[in-house]
Amino acid sequence: MAKKTYDLLFKLLLIGDSGVGKTCILFRFSDNHFTTTFISTIGIDFKIKTVELRGKKIKLQIWDTAGQERFHTITTSYYRGAMGIMLVYDISNEKTFDDIVKWLRNIDEHANEDVEKMILGNKCDMEEKRVVSKERGEAIAREHGIRFMETSAKSNINIDRAFSELAEAILDKSAGREADADHARIAVERRPSRAPPARACCS
Amino acid sequence: MSEAEITTNTGDSPNDLVENGLNKLVVKCKYCGSKILDKKLGKYILQEKELPLMQQDTRKEGEIQNEKVNQFYHVENMFTFDNIGFTHTVDCYKYLSCADCDAGPVGYYDMNSKHSYVALSRIEHA
Ligand SMILES: Nc1nc2c(ncn2[C@@H]2O[C@H](COP(=O)(O)OP(=O)(O)OP(=O)(O)O)[C@@H](O)[C@H]2O)c(=O)[nH]1
Ligand SMILES: [Mg+2]
Ligand SMILES: [Zn+2]
């Protein structure tokens, strides 16, 4: 029996219109020397990150999704099992902000009922191009009872903080019902044995 | 990536890095020090694999340069990792990268077995 290396596992998603910066949020904005690597050419599917919150070791599995309309069916399939969703818009693009409402409806239709959400106004480094004020971001978040933060993938502002806050919110939700949390953990640990037999993907 | 010739022979494992067939030290990113894998969680194995170079020569467009790597830490469950990135799937594999600075590949993930392999030469021991 393998040693248990964590207490909880949270699956998180990044969603939002095309171009808002989801991929950059997951894949560190690379104006460093890794820009032309093999990894940047293939692209990141998901990351696993470990955070410690209130004495609990929590693994975050963070998935990127595609914002383009033609990928929506695929994007929706990622919702299954997601415990947290980062809903991203671009503060320099009005349309991406207006579409937040559409994405929220989409989440209501396809995600778990108790999924924890957070709205991110990304590209806050571009003050001179801003068309959506921070107040409007806060207002829409308040209206839907969701957390809000402005971020910049480029300048690495609030990215880690946003993920810890989302994780903390999920933890809070499960706090009053530790039994449920334990249950979720057991489900996670058992997953490998319940998984369908390995599919040969390269026969 | 070329076919592997898996040998479970760990007879000549490096003593300063491997103890009881497991990594004696913490596995970290060579470039930023991000913690990838805690001690004693990766099983040392020898197998010959071709991995794309971390730094590709951009002048040779459309051509991926590989190198042969043969020492790996085998990790059965992906959630054993502390911090790690998984690329999109190429053939049967996902490549592993540093979750903090995106350097890689530091290893690969086999879609069929769902096991991960970290190349000793692509990481730092601490
Ligand atoms: N100034 C600035 N530009 C950003 C930021 N984040 C992303 N960008 C730029 O926005 C563009 C789109 O970013 P992506 O991360 O590819 O957008 P995406 O949300 O993944 O888009 P899809 O994959 O099509 O859904 C790129 O040109 C980035 O360089 C940011 O924080 N600040
Ligand atoms: Mg993207
Ligand atoms: Zn790194």
Short mmCIF file of C-alpha atoms and ligand atoms in Angstrom, two decimals:
data_model
loop_
_atom_site.label_atom_id
_atom_site.label_comp_id
_atom_site.label_asym_id
_atom_site.label_seq_id
_atom_site.Cartn_x
_atom_site.Cartn_y
_atom_site.Cartn_z
CA MET A 1 0.00 0.00 0.00
CA ALA A 2 1.50 3.31 -1.10
CA LYS A 3 2.01 6.01 1.49
CA LYS A 4 -0.64 8.71 1.40
CA THR A 5 1.06 11.95 0.41
CA TYR A 6 -1.85 14.37 0.75
CA ASP A 7 -5.07 15.06 2.62
CA LEU A 8 -7.31 16.42 -0.11
CA LEU A 9 -7.39 16.72 -3.87
CA PHE A 10 -9.18 19.59 -5.59
CA LYS A 11 -9.79 19.67 -9.33
CA LEU A 12 -9.87 23.24 -10.64
CA LEU A 13 -10.70 24.65 -14.09
CA LEU A 14 -9.83 27.81 -15.94
CA ILE A 15 -12.62 28.97 -18.23
CA GLY A 16 -13.55 32.13 -20.11
CA ASP A 17 -13.53 33.62 -23.61
CA SER A 18 -10.69 33.05 -26.03
CA GLY A 19 -7.75 35.38 -25.48
CA VAL A 20 -8.44 36.37 -21.87
CA GLY A 21 -5.20 34.72 -20.73
CA LYS A 22 -6.19 31.32 -19.29
CA THR A 23 -3.22 29.54 -20.83
CA CYS A 24 -0.85 32.27 -19.67
CA ILE A 25 -2.21 31.97 -16.14
CA LEU A 26 -1.36 28.27 -16.11
CA PHE A 27 1.77 28.49 -18.22
CA ARG A 28 3.95 31.14 -16.64
CA PHE A 29 4.08 34.08 -18.98
CA SER A 30 7.27 33.26 -20.76
CA ASP A 31 9.34 36.17 -21.76
CA ASN A 32 12.12 34.18 -20.12
CA HIS A 33 14.48 31.86 -21.93
CA PHE A 34 12.06 28.94 -21.98
CA THR A 35 9.86 30.50 -24.64
CA THR A 36 11.10 28.31 -27.45
CA THR A 37 11.19 25.03 -25.61
CA PHE A 38 9.53 21.83 -26.59
CA ILE A 39 7.07 22.30 -23.70
CA SER A 40 5.78 25.65 -24.94
CA THR A 41 5.24 24.17 -28.39
CA ILE A 42 3.12 21.28 -27.11
CA GLY A 43 1.32 23.26 -24.42
CA ILE A 44 0.27 22.37 -20.89
CA ASP A 45 -2.86 20.31 -20.30
CA PHE A 46 -2.90 20.55 -16.51
CA LYS A 47 -0.67 21.12 -13.51
CA ILE A 48 -0.50 19.57 -10.10
CA LYS A 49 0.40 21.95 -7.28
CA THR A 50 0.63 21.32 -3.58
CA VAL A 51 -0.52 23.92 -1.09
CA GLU A 52 -0.80 23.77 2.66
CA LEU A 53 -3.95 25.25 4.15
CA ARG A 54 -4.88 25.06 7.81
CA GLY A 55 -2.47 22.24 8.39
CA LYS A 56 -3.86 20.21 5.51
CA LYS A 57 -1.78 19.19 2.54
CA ILE A 58 -3.90 19.88 -0.52
CA LYS A 59 -3.17 18.87 -4.08
CA LEU A 60 -4.60 21.15 -6.73
CA GLN A 61 -5.05 19.75 -10.19
CA ILE A 62 -5.50 22.78 -12.46
CA TRP A 63 -6.85 22.34 -15.98
CA ASP A 64 -6.69 24.74 -18.88
CA THR A 65 -9.62 24.83 -21.33
CA ALA A 66 -10.18 26.38 -24.74
CA GLY A 67 -12.35 29.48 -24.94
CA GLN A 68 -13.25 29.32 -28.61
CA GLU A 69 -16.89 28.65 -29.42
CA ARG A 70 -16.09 25.57 -31.52
CA PHE A 71 -14.51 23.86 -28.51
CA HIS A 72 -17.43 24.39 -26.14
CA THR A 73 -18.56 20.79 -26.13
CA ILE A 74 -15.08 19.68 -25.11
CA THR A 75 -14.78 22.46 -22.53
CA THR A 76 -18.07 21.40 -21.00
CA SER A 77 -16.83 17.85 -20.61
CA TYR A 78 -14.10 19.18 -18.31
CA TYR A 79 -16.75 20.41 -15.85
CA ARG A 80 -17.43 16.93 -14.57
CA GLY A 81 -15.84 16.50 -11.18
CA ALA A 82 -14.54 20.07 -11.02
CA MET A 83 -14.67 21.45 -7.48
CA GLY A 84 -13.51 24.95 -8.35
CA ILE A 85 -13.79 27.16 -11.42
CA MET A 86 -11.77 30.26 -12.27
CA LEU A 87 -13.91 32.35 -14.57
CA VAL A 88 -11.58 34.71 -16.41
CA TYR A 89 -12.24 37.90 -18.39
CA ASP A 90 -9.89 40.50 -19.86
CA ILE A 91 -10.13 43.99 -18.32
CA SER A 92 -9.21 45.48 -21.72
CA ASN A 93 -12.02 43.71 -23.57
CA GLU A 94 -15.67 44.55 -22.86
CA LYS A 95 -17.07 41.51 -24.67
CA THR A 96 -15.17 39.05 -22.46
CA PHE A 97 -16.71 40.78 -19.42
CA ASP A 98 -20.24 40.67 -20.86
CA ASP A 99 -19.78 36.97 -21.55
CA ILE A 100 -19.20 36.23 -17.85
CA VAL A 101 -22.97 35.92 -17.49
CA LYS A 102 -23.04 33.38 -20.31
CA TRP A 103 -20.27 31.34 -18.71
CA LEU A 104 -22.07 31.42 -15.36
CA ARG A 105 -25.17 30.00 -17.00
CA ASN A 106 -23.03 27.37 -18.67
CA ILE A 107 -21.54 26.42 -15.30
CA ASP A 108 -25.02 26.18 -13.77
CA GLU A 109 -26.04 23.79 -16.52
CA HIS A 110 -23.01 21.53 -16.57
CA ALA A 111 -20.95 21.71 -13.41
CA ASN A 112 -21.54 20.24 -9.96
CA GLU A 113 -24.14 22.17 -8.07
CA ASP A 114 -21.81 23.07 -5.24
CA VAL A 115 -18.82 24.01 -7.40
CA GLU A 116 -16.90 26.96 -5.95
CA LYS A 117 -16.46 29.85 -8.39
CA MET A 118 -14.17 32.84 -8.60
CA ILE A 119 -14.08 35.64 -11.18
CA LEU A 120 -10.70 36.91 -12.37
CA GLY A 121 -10.26 40.21 -14.21
CA ASN A 122 -6.99 39.43 -15.97
CA LYS A 123 -4.40 41.68 -17.67
CA CYS A 124 -4.57 44.28 -14.89
CA ASP A 125 -1.03 45.29 -15.89
CA MET A 126 -2.57 47.07 -18.90
CA GLU A 127 -4.04 50.05 -17.06
CA GLU A 128 -3.89 52.24 -20.17
CA LYS A 129 -6.06 49.80 -22.12
CA ARG A 130 -8.58 49.15 -19.36
CA VAL A 131 -12.26 49.32 -20.35
CA VAL A 132 -13.78 47.37 -17.45
CA SER A 133 -13.38 49.08 -14.08
CA LYS A 134 -12.52 47.08 -11.00
CA GLU A 135 -15.80 48.24 -9.47
CA ARG A 136 -17.81 46.59 -12.24
CA GLY A 137 -15.91 43.36 -11.69
CA GLU A 138 -16.61 43.50 -7.98
CA ALA A 139 -20.25 44.32 -8.61
CA ILE A 140 -20.95 41.35 -10.85
CA ALA A 141 -19.15 39.05 -8.42
CA ARG A 142 -21.19 40.40 -5.51
CA GLU A 143 -24.39 40.01 -7.51
CA HIS A 144 -23.68 36.32 -7.95
CA GLY A 145 -22.14 35.80 -4.53
CA ILE A 146 -18.74 34.90 -5.95
CA ARG A 147 -15.19 35.89 -5.04
CA PHE A 148 -13.34 38.33 -7.26
CA MET A 149 -9.77 39.36 -7.95
CA GLU A 150 -7.87 41.26 -10.59
CA THR A 151 -4.81 39.42 -11.89
CA SER A 152 -1.97 39.69 -14.33
CA ALA A 153 -0.42 36.60 -15.79
CA LYS A 154 2.19 38.81 -17.39
CA SER A 155 3.35 40.54 -14.22
CA ASN A 156 2.51 37.59 -12.00
CA ILE A 157 0.05 39.56 -9.88
CA ASN A 158 -2.38 37.65 -7.65
CA ILE A 159 -2.08 34.38 -9.57
CA ASP A 160 -0.94 32.17 -6.70
CA ARG A 161 -3.16 34.09 -4.30
CA ALA A 162 -6.20 33.47 -6.46
CA PHE A 163 -5.61 29.73 -6.48
CA SER A 164 -5.07 29.55 -2.72
CA GLU A 165 -8.23 31.56 -2.12
CA LEU A 166 -10.27 29.31 -4.34
CA ALA A 167 -8.82 26.27 -2.61
CA GLU A 168 -9.57 27.81 0.76
CA ALA A 169 -13.16 28.45 -0.26
CA ILE A 170 -13.55 24.80 -1.23
CA LEU A 171 -11.99 23.78 2.06
CA ASP A 172 -14.39 26.06 3.98
CA LYS A 173 -17.31 24.51 2.20
CA SER A 174 -16.26 21.05 3.25
CA ALA A 175 -15.25 22.13 6.76
CA GLY A 176 -18.65 21.88 8.45
CA ARG A 177 -18.91 18.39 7.05
CA GLU A 178 -15.59 16.72 7.66
CA ALA A 179 -17.22 13.38 7.14
CA ASP A 180 -18.02 14.35 3.57
CA ALA A 181 -14.48 15.54 3.03
CA ASP A 182 -13.14 12.23 4.24
CA HIS A 183 -15.55 10.54 1.94
CA ALA A 184 -14.31 12.59 -1.00
CA ARG A 185 -10.75 11.74 -0.14
CA ILE A 186 -11.45 8.05 -0.05
CA ALA A 187 -13.18 8.31 -3.39
CA VAL A 188 -10.10 9.99 -4.79
CA GLU A 189 -7.74 7.41 -3.39
CA ARG A 190 -9.78 4.60 -4.77
CA ARG A 191 -10.00 6.08 -8.20
CA PRO A 192 -7.05 4.20 -9.72
CA SER A 193 -8.58 0.82 -9.01
CA ARG A 194 -11.98 1.88 -10.33
CA ALA A 195 -10.58 3.36 -13.51
CA PRO A 196 -11.42 1.45 -16.67
CA PRO A 197 -8.72 -0.86 -17.95
CA ALA A 198 -5.94 1.06 -19.64
CA ARG A 199 -6.98 2.00 -23.12
CA ALA A 200 -4.35 1.30 -25.71
CA CYS A 201 -4.15 4.68 -27.36
CA CYS A 202 -1.39 3.85 -29.79
CA SER A 203 -2.13 0.46 -31.21
CA MET B 1 9.79 8.60 -28.46
CA SER B 2 11.34 5.24 -29.26
CA GLU B 3 10.34 1.90 -27.79
CA ALA B 4 11.66 1.25 -24.35
CA GLU B 5 13.65 -1.66 -23.25
CA ILE B 6 12.56 -1.91 -19.68
CA THR B 7 14.91 -3.52 -17.29
CA THR B 8 14.17 -3.64 -13.62
CA ASN B 9 17.82 -4.05 -12.93
CA THR B 10 18.76 -1.54 -10.29
CA GLY B 11 21.98 -3.22 -9.33
CA ASP B 12 24.27 -0.39 -10.30
CA SER B 13 22.15 2.42 -8.89
CA PRO B 14 24.06 5.50 -7.73
CA ASN B 15 24.53 5.03 -4.01
CA ASP B 16 24.53 8.67 -3.11
CA LEU B 17 21.11 9.20 -4.72
CA VAL B 18 19.29 5.92 -4.28
CA GLU B 19 18.51 4.02 -1.12
CA ASN B 20 16.43 0.84 -1.01
CA GLY B 21 15.59 1.44 -4.66
CA LEU B 22 14.03 4.84 -3.92
CA ASN B 23 15.18 8.44 -4.31
CA LYS B 24 17.14 9.33 -1.19
CA LEU B 25 16.83 13.08 -1.77
CA VAL B 26 14.14 15.59 -2.70
CA VAL B 27 13.72 16.05 -6.45
CA LYS B 28 13.75 19.69 -7.53
CA CYS B 29 13.71 21.75 -10.71
CA LYS B 30 17.23 22.49 -11.96
CA TYR B 31 16.29 25.99 -12.96
CA CYS B 32 14.04 27.39 -10.25
CA GLY B 33 14.30 24.91 -7.39
CA SER B 34 10.59 24.15 -7.34
CA LYS B 35 9.90 20.96 -5.39
CA ILE B 36 8.82 18.21 -7.76
CA LEU B 37 8.90 15.04 -5.68
CA ASP B 38 9.52 14.32 -2.03
CA LYS B 39 12.09 11.80 -0.86
CA LYS B 40 11.48 8.08 -1.13
CA LEU B 41 8.50 8.38 -3.46
CA GLY B 42 10.16 7.52 -6.78
CA LYS B 43 11.41 4.06 -7.65
CA TYR B 44 14.77 4.08 -9.40
CA ILE B 45 14.72 2.20 -12.70
CA LEU B 46 16.92 1.79 -15.73
CA GLN B 47 15.34 1.94 -19.15
CA GLU B 48 16.43 3.50 -22.37
CA LYS B 49 14.13 6.26 -23.64
CA GLU B 50 14.49 9.14 -26.02
CA LEU B 51 13.45 12.47 -24.58
CA PRO B 52 13.20 15.76 -26.48
CA LEU B 53 15.94 18.19 -25.40
CA MET B 54 14.93 20.90 -22.93
CA GLN B 55 16.48 23.51 -25.17
CA GLN B 56 15.56 23.01 -28.81
CA ASP B 57 17.59 24.57 -31.58
CA THR B 58 15.07 26.93 -33.13
CA ARG B 59 17.01 27.07 -36.40
CA LYS B 60 16.04 23.48 -37.15
CA GLU B 61 12.37 24.21 -37.55
CA GLY B 62 9.88 21.34 -37.36
CA GLU B 63 12.55 18.96 -36.26
CA ILE B 64 12.66 17.75 -32.68
CA GLN B 65 16.06 16.97 -31.24
CA ASN B 66 16.12 14.10 -28.78
CA GLU B 67 18.67 12.51 -26.52
CA LYS B 68 18.88 9.07 -24.94
CA VAL B 69 18.15 8.95 -21.25
CA ASN B 70 18.30 5.83 -19.11
CA GLN B 71 17.94 6.60 -15.41
CA PHE B 72 14.44 7.37 -14.16
CA TYR B 73 12.35 7.62 -11.05
CA HIS B 74 9.13 5.71 -11.56
CA VAL B 75 6.02 7.25 -9.94
CA GLU B 76 2.80 5.26 -10.14
CA ASN B 77 0.26 7.83 -9.01
CA MET B 78 0.48 11.33 -10.50
CA PHE B 79 -0.81 12.87 -7.29
CA THR B 80 2.34 11.74 -5.55
CA PHE B 81 4.11 14.72 -7.14
CA ASP B 82 4.34 17.97 -5.22
CA ASN B 83 4.44 20.28 -8.22
CA ILE B 84 4.48 19.19 -11.84
CA GLY B 85 3.03 20.09 -15.23
CA PHE B 86 1.59 17.69 -17.83
CA THR B 87 1.65 18.66 -21.50
CA HIS B 88 -1.03 17.80 -24.00
CA THR B 89 -0.79 14.24 -25.29
CA VAL B 90 1.68 13.39 -28.04
CA ASP B 91 1.18 9.83 -29.31
CA CYS B 92 0.86 7.90 -26.07
CA TYR B 93 2.69 10.31 -23.85
CA LYS B 94 2.37 13.48 -21.91
CA TYR B 95 5.63 15.21 -21.07
CA LEU B 96 6.38 16.43 -17.56
CA SER B 97 7.49 19.98 -16.86
CA CYS B 98 8.27 22.18 -13.90
CA ALA B 99 5.02 23.61 -12.53
CA ASP B 100 6.69 26.88 -11.61
CA CYS B 101 8.98 27.80 -14.50
CA ASP B 102 7.76 25.37 -17.20
CA ALA B 103 11.21 23.95 -17.91
CA GLY B 104 11.08 20.50 -19.41
CA PRO B 105 10.62 17.77 -20.36
CA VAL B 106 11.83 16.50 -17.00
CA GLY B 107 10.24 13.17 -17.82
CA TYR B 108 7.11 11.66 -19.30
CA TYR B 109 3.74 10.14 -18.42
CA ASP B 110 2.56 7.00 -20.15
CA MET B 111 -1.13 7.26 -21.09
CA ASN B 112 -1.58 3.49 -21.12
CA SER B 113 -0.08 2.58 -17.76
CA LYS B 114 -0.85 6.01 -16.24
CA HIS B 115 2.58 5.93 -14.65
CA SER B 116 5.12 8.78 -14.66
CA TYR B 117 8.88 8.68 -15.18
CA VAL B 118 11.24 11.46 -14.10
CA ALA B 119 14.69 11.58 -15.70
CA LEU B 120 17.49 11.87 -13.13
CA SER B 121 19.58 13.90 -15.56
CA ARG B 122 16.85 16.51 -15.98
CA ILE B 123 16.36 17.38 -12.33
CA GLU B 124 18.35 18.42 -9.27
CA HIS B 125 18.69 16.46 -6.04
CA ALA B 126 18.55 18.38 -2.79
N1 LIG C 1 -0.74 42.32 -20.94
C1 LIG C 1 -1.14 41.08 -20.67
N2 LIG C 1 -1.34 40.21 -21.68
C2 LIG C 1 -1.75 38.96 -21.36
C3 LIG C 1 -1.97 38.54 -20.03
N3 LIG C 1 -2.38 37.26 -20.05
C4 LIG C 1 -2.40 36.88 -21.33
N4 LIG C 1 -2.04 37.90 -22.15
C5 LIG C 1 -1.96 37.87 -23.61
O1 LIG C 1 -3.24 37.56 -24.10
C6 LIG C 1 -3.17 36.72 -25.24
C7 LIG C 1 -4.04 35.49 -25.07
O2 LIG C 1 -3.60 34.74 -23.98
P1 LIG C 1 -3.93 33.17 -23.83
O3 LIG C 1 -3.43 32.74 -22.50
O4 LIG C 1 -3.45 32.43 -25.01
O5 LIG C 1 -5.52 33.18 -23.86
P2 LIG C 1 -6.52 31.96 -23.60
O6 LIG C 1 -7.52 32.43 -22.60
O7 LIG C 1 -5.76 30.74 -23.25
O8 LIG C 1 -7.25 31.78 -25.02
P3 LIG C 1 -7.87 30.43 -25.66
O9 LIG C 1 -6.88 29.33 -25.47
O10 LIG C 1 -8.11 30.77 -27.10
O11 LIG C 1 -9.17 30.18 -24.95
C8 LIG C 1 -1.70 36.38 -25.43
O12 LIG C 1 -1.19 37.17 -26.48
C9 LIG C 1 -1.05 36.77 -24.13
O13 LIG C 1 0.25 37.23 -24.35
C10 LIG C 1 -1.74 39.51 -18.98
O14 LIG C 1 -1.89 39.26 -17.78
N5 LIG C 1 -1.34 40.75 -19.38
MG MG C 2 -5.54 28.88 -24.14
ZN ZN C 3 11.37 25.26 -12.47
#
